[in-house]
């Protein structure tokens, strides 16, 4: 029932020929990032799989809702995991695009701004256009969560 998952599916449908948008499932299952945990137990297998997928990708598309004027904690946690250990960040040099949907008038502008700030220490290259900020999102999807806004699809 996620509007952000629905726009991610729409992005897959509308991707140019030759582009594959591969979805990684499961960041919500990562343990809370903690350096002490790494020292005691090493990286969880799910995190290693995530890092490997990010490293092998040509670029990263973040699709995020906005919670309390920022990104969800689960996304920040995944970003932190994939940036560690120092010197072995999966994000280094990756192009980064961002999109999001929210019922608020501003869409996900604050969450996207926060991700742009994270790009600096992660050494990611932000694709600044197009900005995909879907506001008043519920009205732009049908009952099957198909994105019906023609201007947005364009």
mmCIF file with all atom_site columns, C-alpha atoms in Angstrom:
data_model
loop_
_atom_site.group_PDB
_atom_site.id
_atom_site.type_symbol
_atom_site.label_atom_id
_atom_site.label_alt_id
_atom_site.label_comp_id
_atom_site.label_asym_id
_atom_site.label_entity_id
_atom_site.label_seq_id
_atom_site.pdbx_PDB_ins_code
_atom_site.Cartn_x
_atom_site.Cartn_y
_atom_site.Cartn_z
_atom_site.occupancy
_atom_site.B_iso_or_equiv
_atom_site.pdbx_formal_charge
_atom_site.auth_seq_id
_atom_site.auth_comp_id
_atom_site.auth_asym_id
_atom_site.auth_atom_id
_atom_site.pdbx_PDB_model_num
ATOM 1   C CA . UNK A 1 1   ? 0.000  0.000   0.000   1.00 0.00 ? 1   UNK A CA 1
ATOM 2   C CA . UNK A 1 2   ? 3.000  2.356   -0.133  1.00 0.00 ? 2   UNK A CA 1
ATOM 3   C CA . UNK A 1 3   ? 2.738  5.313   -2.497  1.00 0.00 ? 3   UNK A CA 1
ATOM 4   C CA . UNK A 1 4   ? 6.529  5.449   -2.711  1.00 0.00 ? 4   UNK A CA 1
ATOM 5   C CA . UNK A 1 5   ? 6.704  1.797   -3.728  1.00 0.00 ? 5   UNK A CA 1
ATOM 6   C CA . UNK A 1 6   ? 4.024  2.589   -6.322  1.00 0.00 ? 6   UNK A CA 1
ATOM 7   C CA . UNK A 1 7   ? 6.063  5.436   -7.842  1.00 0.00 ? 7   UNK A CA 1
ATOM 8   C CA . UNK A 1 8   ? 9.113  3.181   -7.837  1.00 0.00 ? 8   UNK A CA 1
ATOM 9   C CA . UNK A 1 9   ? 7.110  0.654   -9.890  1.00 0.00 ? 9   UNK A CA 1
ATOM 10  C CA . UNK A 1 10  ? 6.102  3.530   -12.183 1.00 0.00 ? 10  UNK A CA 1
ATOM 11  C CA . UNK A 1 11  ? 9.767  4.505   -12.592 1.00 0.00 ? 11  UNK A CA 1
ATOM 12  C CA . UNK A 1 12  ? 10.532 0.902   -13.575 1.00 0.00 ? 12  UNK A CA 1
ATOM 13  C CA . UNK A 1 13  ? 7.726  1.000   -16.165 1.00 0.00 ? 13  UNK A CA 1
ATOM 14  C CA . UNK A 1 14  ? 8.857  4.341   -17.614 1.00 0.00 ? 14  UNK A CA 1
ATOM 15  C CA . UNK A 1 15  ? 12.611 3.696   -17.537 1.00 0.00 ? 15  UNK A CA 1
ATOM 16  C CA . UNK A 1 16  ? 14.351 4.206   -20.878 1.00 0.00 ? 16  UNK A CA 1
ATOM 17  C CA . UNK A 1 17  ? 15.247 1.149   -22.915 1.00 0.00 ? 17  UNK A CA 1
ATOM 18  C CA . UNK A 1 18  ? 18.382 -0.462  -21.522 1.00 0.00 ? 18  UNK A CA 1
ATOM 19  C CA . UNK A 1 19  ? 17.905 0.897   -18.008 1.00 0.00 ? 19  UNK A CA 1
ATOM 20  C CA . UNK A 1 20  ? 17.051 -1.536  -15.255 1.00 0.00 ? 20  UNK A CA 1
ATOM 21  C CA . UNK A 1 21  ? 15.790 -0.278  -11.916 1.00 0.00 ? 21  UNK A CA 1
ATOM 22  C CA . UNK A 1 22  ? 16.494 -3.069  -9.469  1.00 0.00 ? 22  UNK A CA 1
ATOM 23  C CA . UNK A 1 23  ? 14.748 -2.889  -6.103  1.00 0.00 ? 23  UNK A CA 1
ATOM 24  C CA . UNK A 1 24  ? 16.520 -3.992  -2.949  1.00 0.00 ? 24  UNK A CA 1
ATOM 25  C CA . UNK A 1 25  ? 14.061 -5.344  -0.384  1.00 0.00 ? 25  UNK A CA 1
ATOM 26  C CA . UNK A 1 26  ? 14.808 -5.715  3.287   1.00 0.00 ? 26  UNK A CA 1
ATOM 27  C CA . UNK A 1 27  ? 16.564 -2.640  4.649   1.00 0.00 ? 27  UNK A CA 1
ATOM 28  C CA . UNK A 1 28  ? 13.953 -2.635  7.395   1.00 0.00 ? 28  UNK A CA 1
ATOM 29  C CA . UNK A 1 29  ? 15.429 -5.896  8.660   1.00 0.00 ? 29  UNK A CA 1
ATOM 30  C CA . UNK A 1 30  ? 18.914 -4.474  9.238   1.00 0.00 ? 30  UNK A CA 1
ATOM 31  C CA . UNK A 1 31  ? 19.925 -4.150  12.879  1.00 0.00 ? 31  UNK A CA 1
ATOM 32  C CA . UNK A 1 32  ? 20.433 -0.641  14.161  1.00 0.00 ? 32  UNK A CA 1
ATOM 33  C CA . UNK A 1 33  ? 23.929 0.463   13.098  1.00 0.00 ? 33  UNK A CA 1
ATOM 34  C CA . UNK A 1 34  ? 26.434 0.281   15.943  1.00 0.00 ? 34  UNK A CA 1
ATOM 35  C CA . UNK A 1 35  ? 30.243 0.152   15.636  1.00 0.00 ? 35  UNK A CA 1
ATOM 36  C CA . UNK A 1 36  ? 30.388 -2.108  18.684  1.00 0.00 ? 36  UNK A CA 1
ATOM 37  C CA . UNK A 1 37  ? 28.121 -4.609  16.935  1.00 0.00 ? 37  UNK A CA 1
ATOM 38  C CA . UNK A 1 38  ? 30.487 -4.767  13.968  1.00 0.00 ? 38  UNK A CA 1
ATOM 39  C CA . UNK A 1 39  ? 33.490 -5.350  16.210  1.00 0.00 ? 39  UNK A CA 1
ATOM 40  C CA . UNK A 1 40  ? 31.683 -8.118  18.086  1.00 0.00 ? 40  UNK A CA 1
ATOM 41  C CA . UNK A 1 41  ? 29.833 -9.867  15.248  1.00 0.00 ? 41  UNK A CA 1
ATOM 42  C CA . UNK A 1 42  ? 30.950 -8.490  11.897  1.00 0.00 ? 42  UNK A CA 1
ATOM 43  C CA . UNK A 1 43  ? 28.570 -7.377  9.187   1.00 0.00 ? 43  UNK A CA 1
ATOM 44  C CA . UNK A 1 44  ? 25.200 -9.116  8.956   1.00 0.00 ? 44  UNK A CA 1
ATOM 45  C CA . UNK A 1 45  ? 24.768 -11.111 5.722   1.00 0.00 ? 45  UNK A CA 1
ATOM 46  C CA . UNK A 1 46  ? 21.819 -8.940  4.677   1.00 0.00 ? 46  UNK A CA 1
ATOM 47  C CA . UNK A 1 47  ? 23.947 -5.805  4.955   1.00 0.00 ? 47  UNK A CA 1
ATOM 48  C CA . UNK A 1 48  ? 26.777 -7.394  2.975   1.00 0.00 ? 48  UNK A CA 1
ATOM 49  C CA . UNK A 1 49  ? 24.291 -8.314  0.224   1.00 0.00 ? 49  UNK A CA 1
ATOM 50  C CA . UNK A 1 50  ? 23.020 -4.733  0.207   1.00 0.00 ? 50  UNK A CA 1
ATOM 51  C CA . UNK A 1 51  ? 26.535 -3.265  0.006   1.00 0.00 ? 51  UNK A CA 1
ATOM 52  C CA . UNK A 1 52  ? 27.416 -5.629  -2.831  1.00 0.00 ? 52  UNK A CA 1
ATOM 53  C CA . UNK A 1 53  ? 24.298 -4.577  -4.788  1.00 0.00 ? 53  UNK A CA 1
ATOM 54  C CA . UNK A 1 54  ? 25.062 -0.886  -4.278  1.00 0.00 ? 54  UNK A CA 1
ATOM 55  C CA . UNK A 1 55  ? 28.698 -1.363  -5.311  1.00 0.00 ? 55  UNK A CA 1
ATOM 56  C CA . UNK A 1 56  ? 27.694 -3.171  -8.507  1.00 0.00 ? 56  UNK A CA 1
ATOM 57  C CA . UNK A 1 57  ? 25.059 -0.575  -9.475  1.00 0.00 ? 57  UNK A CA 1
ATOM 58  C CA . UNK A 1 58  ? 25.773 2.166   -11.992 1.00 0.00 ? 58  UNK A CA 1
ATOM 59  C CA . UNK A 1 59  ? 23.793 4.580   -9.814  1.00 0.00 ? 59  UNK A CA 1
ATOM 60  C CA . UNK A 1 60  ? 21.323 4.751   -6.940  1.00 0.00 ? 60  UNK A CA 1
ATOM 61  C CA . UNK A 1 61  ? 17.726 5.934   -6.960  1.00 0.00 ? 61  UNK A CA 1
ATOM 62  C CA . UNK A 1 62  ? 16.448 6.788   -3.500  1.00 0.00 ? 62  UNK A CA 1
ATOM 63  C CA . UNK A 1 63  ? 12.655 6.716   -3.270  1.00 0.00 ? 63  UNK A CA 1
ATOM 64  C CA . UNK A 1 64  ? 11.546 7.948   0.108   1.00 0.00 ? 64  UNK A CA 1
ATOM 65  C CA . UNK A 1 65  ? 8.613  9.237   2.065   1.00 0.00 ? 65  UNK A CA 1
ATOM 66  C CA . UNK A 1 66  ? 9.120  12.112  4.472   1.00 0.00 ? 66  UNK A CA 1
ATOM 67  C CA . UNK A 1 67  ? 8.702  11.643  8.210   1.00 0.00 ? 67  UNK A CA 1
ATOM 68  C CA . UNK A 1 68  ? 8.965  14.624  10.558  1.00 0.00 ? 68  UNK A CA 1
ATOM 69  C CA . UNK A 1 69  ? 10.702 16.757  7.903   1.00 0.00 ? 69  UNK A CA 1
ATOM 70  C CA . UNK A 1 70  ? 13.302 14.124  7.042   1.00 0.00 ? 70  UNK A CA 1
ATOM 71  C CA . UNK A 1 71  ? 14.056 10.645  5.782   1.00 0.00 ? 71  UNK A CA 1
ATOM 72  C CA . UNK A 1 72  ? 12.817 7.583   7.655   1.00 0.00 ? 72  UNK A CA 1
ATOM 73  C CA . UNK A 1 73  ? 15.244 6.163   10.219  1.00 0.00 ? 73  UNK A CA 1
ATOM 74  C CA . UNK A 1 74  ? 15.372 2.858   8.342   1.00 0.00 ? 74  UNK A CA 1
ATOM 75  C CA . UNK A 1 75  ? 16.839 4.625   5.292   1.00 0.00 ? 75  UNK A CA 1
ATOM 76  C CA . UNK A 1 76  ? 19.428 6.517   7.354   1.00 0.00 ? 76  UNK A CA 1
ATOM 77  C CA . UNK A 1 77  ? 20.371 3.216   8.990   1.00 0.00 ? 77  UNK A CA 1
ATOM 78  C CA . UNK A 1 78  ? 20.915 1.558   5.587   1.00 0.00 ? 78  UNK A CA 1
ATOM 79  C CA . UNK A 1 79  ? 22.997 4.518   4.421   1.00 0.00 ? 79  UNK A CA 1
ATOM 80  C CA . UNK A 1 80  ? 25.175 4.262   7.537   1.00 0.00 ? 80  UNK A CA 1
ATOM 81  C CA . UNK A 1 81  ? 25.676 0.502   7.196   1.00 0.00 ? 81  UNK A CA 1
ATOM 82  C CA . UNK A 1 82  ? 26.707 0.759   3.541   1.00 0.00 ? 82  UNK A CA 1
ATOM 83  C CA . UNK A 1 83  ? 29.192 3.539   4.310   1.00 0.00 ? 83  UNK A CA 1
ATOM 84  C CA . UNK A 1 84  ? 31.211 1.408   6.737   1.00 0.00 ? 84  UNK A CA 1
ATOM 85  C CA . UNK A 1 85  ? 33.901 0.547   7.491   1.00 0.00 ? 85  UNK A CA 1
ATOM 86  C CA . UNK A 1 86  ? 35.706 3.779   6.715   1.00 0.00 ? 86  UNK A CA 1
ATOM 87  C CA . UNK A 1 87  ? 37.456 3.352   3.381   1.00 0.00 ? 87  UNK A CA 1
ATOM 88  C CA . UNK A 1 88  ? 34.969 0.766   2.121   1.00 0.00 ? 88  UNK A CA 1
ATOM 89  C CA . UNK A 1 89  ? 31.850 2.815   1.449   1.00 0.00 ? 89  UNK A CA 1
ATOM 90  C CA . UNK A 1 90  ? 29.495 1.392   -1.170  1.00 0.00 ? 90  UNK A CA 1
ATOM 91  C CA . UNK A 1 91  ? 28.332 4.950   -1.952  1.00 0.00 ? 91  UNK A CA 1
ATOM 92  C CA . UNK A 1 92  ? 31.703 6.387   -3.013  1.00 0.00 ? 92  UNK A CA 1
ATOM 93  C CA . UNK A 1 93  ? 31.457 7.981   -6.457  1.00 0.00 ? 93  UNK A CA 1
ATOM 94  C CA . UNK A 1 94  ? 27.909 6.787   -7.157  1.00 0.00 ? 94  UNK A CA 1
ATOM 95  C CA . UNK A 1 95  ? 25.455 8.968   -9.050  1.00 0.00 ? 95  UNK A CA 1
ATOM 96  C CA . UNK A 1 96  ? 22.345 9.513   -6.946  1.00 0.00 ? 96  UNK A CA 1
ATOM 97  C CA . UNK A 1 97  ? 18.790 10.418  -7.957  1.00 0.00 ? 97  UNK A CA 1
ATOM 98  C CA . UNK A 1 98  ? 15.951 11.050  -5.536  1.00 0.00 ? 98  UNK A CA 1
ATOM 99  C CA . UNK A 1 99  ? 12.180 10.919  -5.724  1.00 0.00 ? 99  UNK A CA 1
ATOM 100 C CA . UNK A 1 100 ? 9.349  10.713  -3.257  1.00 0.00 ? 100 UNK A CA 1
ATOM 101 C CA . UNK A 1 101 ? 5.626  11.024  -2.698  1.00 0.00 ? 101 UNK A CA 1
ATOM 102 C CA . UNK A 1 102 ? 3.767  12.485  0.252   1.00 0.00 ? 102 UNK A CA 1
ATOM 103 C CA . UNK A 1 103 ? 0.324  13.835  0.977   1.00 0.00 ? 103 UNK A CA 1
ATOM 104 C CA . UNK A 1 104 ? 1.806  17.132  2.132   1.00 0.00 ? 104 UNK A CA 1
ATOM 105 C CA . UNK A 1 105 ? 1.846  20.200  -0.111  1.00 0.00 ? 105 UNK A CA 1
ATOM 106 C CA . UNK A 1 106 ? 5.661  20.158  -0.323  1.00 0.00 ? 106 UNK A CA 1
ATOM 107 C CA . UNK A 1 107 ? 5.874  16.498  -1.241  1.00 0.00 ? 107 UNK A CA 1
ATOM 108 C CA . UNK A 1 108 ? 9.163  15.158  0.091   1.00 0.00 ? 108 UNK A CA 1
ATOM 109 C CA . UNK A 1 109 ? 11.254 18.295  -0.354  1.00 0.00 ? 109 UNK A CA 1
ATOM 110 C CA . UNK A 1 110 ? 12.785 18.208  3.138   1.00 0.00 ? 110 UNK A CA 1
ATOM 111 C CA . UNK A 1 111 ? 13.665 14.510  2.975   1.00 0.00 ? 111 UNK A CA 1
ATOM 112 C CA . UNK A 1 112 ? 15.253 15.069  -0.422  1.00 0.00 ? 112 UNK A CA 1
ATOM 113 C CA . UNK A 1 113 ? 17.225 18.029  0.912   1.00 0.00 ? 113 UNK A CA 1
ATOM 114 C CA . UNK A 1 114 ? 18.476 15.836  3.747   1.00 0.00 ? 114 UNK A CA 1
ATOM 115 C CA . UNK A 1 115 ? 19.617 13.151  1.275   1.00 0.00 ? 115 UNK A CA 1
ATOM 116 C CA . UNK A 1 116 ? 21.425 15.806  -0.758  1.00 0.00 ? 116 UNK A CA 1
ATOM 117 C CA . UNK A 1 117 ? 23.301 16.854  2.404   1.00 0.00 ? 117 UNK A CA 1
ATOM 118 C CA . UNK A 1 118 ? 24.342 13.229  3.016   1.00 0.00 ? 118 UNK A CA 1
ATOM 119 C CA . UNK A 1 119 ? 25.734 13.043  -0.529  1.00 0.00 ? 119 UNK A CA 1
ATOM 120 C CA . UNK A 1 120 ? 28.655 15.308  0.391   1.00 0.00 ? 120 UNK A CA 1
ATOM 121 C CA . UNK A 1 121 ? 30.394 13.117  3.004   1.00 0.00 ? 121 UNK A CA 1
ATOM 122 C CA . UNK A 1 122 ? 29.396 9.981   1.068   1.00 0.00 ? 122 UNK A CA 1
ATOM 123 C CA . UNK A 1 123 ? 31.056 11.346  -2.108  1.00 0.00 ? 123 UNK A CA 1
ATOM 124 C CA . UNK A 1 124 ? 27.931 10.754  -4.184  1.00 0.00 ? 124 UNK A CA 1
ATOM 125 C CA . UNK A 1 125 ? 27.054 12.785  -7.270  1.00 0.00 ? 125 UNK A CA 1
ATOM 126 C CA . UNK A 1 126 ? 23.539 14.166  -7.020  1.00 0.00 ? 126 UNK A CA 1
ATOM 127 C CA . UNK A 1 127 ? 21.512 14.378  -10.201 1.00 0.00 ? 127 UNK A CA 1
ATOM 128 C CA . UNK A 1 128 ? 19.802 17.687  -9.527  1.00 0.00 ? 128 UNK A CA 1
ATOM 129 C CA . UNK A 1 129 ? 17.180 17.472  -12.291 1.00 0.00 ? 129 UNK A CA 1
ATOM 130 C CA . UNK A 1 130 ? 14.499 16.436  -12.680 1.00 0.00 ? 130 UNK A CA 1
ATOM 131 C CA . UNK A 1 131 ? 13.212 16.922  -9.164  1.00 0.00 ? 131 UNK A CA 1
ATOM 132 C CA . UNK A 1 132 ? 10.459 14.404  -8.525  1.00 0.00 ? 132 UNK A CA 1
ATOM 133 C CA . UNK A 1 133 ? 8.428  15.707  -5.598  1.00 0.00 ? 133 UNK A CA 1
ATOM 134 C CA . UNK A 1 134 ? 4.942  14.242  -5.732  1.00 0.00 ? 134 UNK A CA 1
ATOM 135 C CA . UNK A 1 135 ? 2.724  16.312  -3.459  1.00 0.00 ? 135 UNK A CA 1
ATOM 136 C CA . UNK A 1 136 ? -0.928 15.640  -2.554  1.00 0.00 ? 136 UNK A CA 1
ATOM 137 C CA . UNK A 1 137 ? -0.042 12.121  -3.580  1.00 0.00 ? 137 UNK A CA 1
ATOM 138 C CA . UNK A 1 138 ? -3.204 10.207  -2.636  1.00 0.00 ? 138 UNK A CA 1
ATOM 139 C CA . UNK A 1 139 ? -5.135 12.093  -5.314  1.00 0.00 ? 139 UNK A CA 1
ATOM 140 C CA . UNK A 1 140 ? -2.633 11.042  -7.994  1.00 0.00 ? 140 UNK A CA 1
ATOM 141 C CA . UNK A 1 141 ? -3.088 7.280   -7.670  1.00 0.00 ? 141 UNK A CA 1
ATOM 142 C CA . UNK A 1 142 ? -6.030 5.027   -8.450  1.00 0.00 ? 142 UNK A CA 1
ATOM 143 C CA . UNK A 1 143 ? -7.323 2.241   -6.181  1.00 0.00 ? 143 UNK A CA 1
ATOM 144 C CA . UNK A 1 144 ? -4.678 -0.191  -7.543  1.00 0.00 ? 144 UNK A CA 1
ATOM 145 C CA . UNK A 1 145 ? -1.940 2.351   -6.781  1.00 0.00 ? 145 UNK A CA 1
ATOM 146 C CA . UNK A 1 146 ? -1.286 3.146   -10.420 1.00 0.00 ? 146 UNK A CA 1
ATOM 147 C CA . UNK A 1 147 ? 0.224  6.614   -10.783 1.00 0.00 ? 147 UNK A CA 1
ATOM 148 C CA . UNK A 1 148 ? -2.362 8.441   -12.877 1.00 0.00 ? 148 UNK A CA 1
ATOM 149 C CA . UNK A 1 149 ? -0.985 11.999  -12.918 1.00 0.00 ? 149 UNK A CA 1
ATOM 150 C CA . UNK A 1 150 ? -0.016 12.633  -16.549 1.00 0.00 ? 150 UNK A CA 1
ATOM 151 C CA . UNK A 1 151 ? 2.198  15.629  -15.790 1.00 0.00 ? 151 UNK A CA 1
ATOM 152 C CA . UNK A 1 152 ? 4.028  13.570  -13.169 1.00 0.00 ? 152 UNK A CA 1
ATOM 153 C CA . UNK A 1 153 ? 4.431  10.614  -15.527 1.00 0.00 ? 153 UNK A CA 1
ATOM 154 C CA . UNK A 1 154 ? 5.940  12.939  -18.133 1.00 0.00 ? 154 UNK A CA 1
#
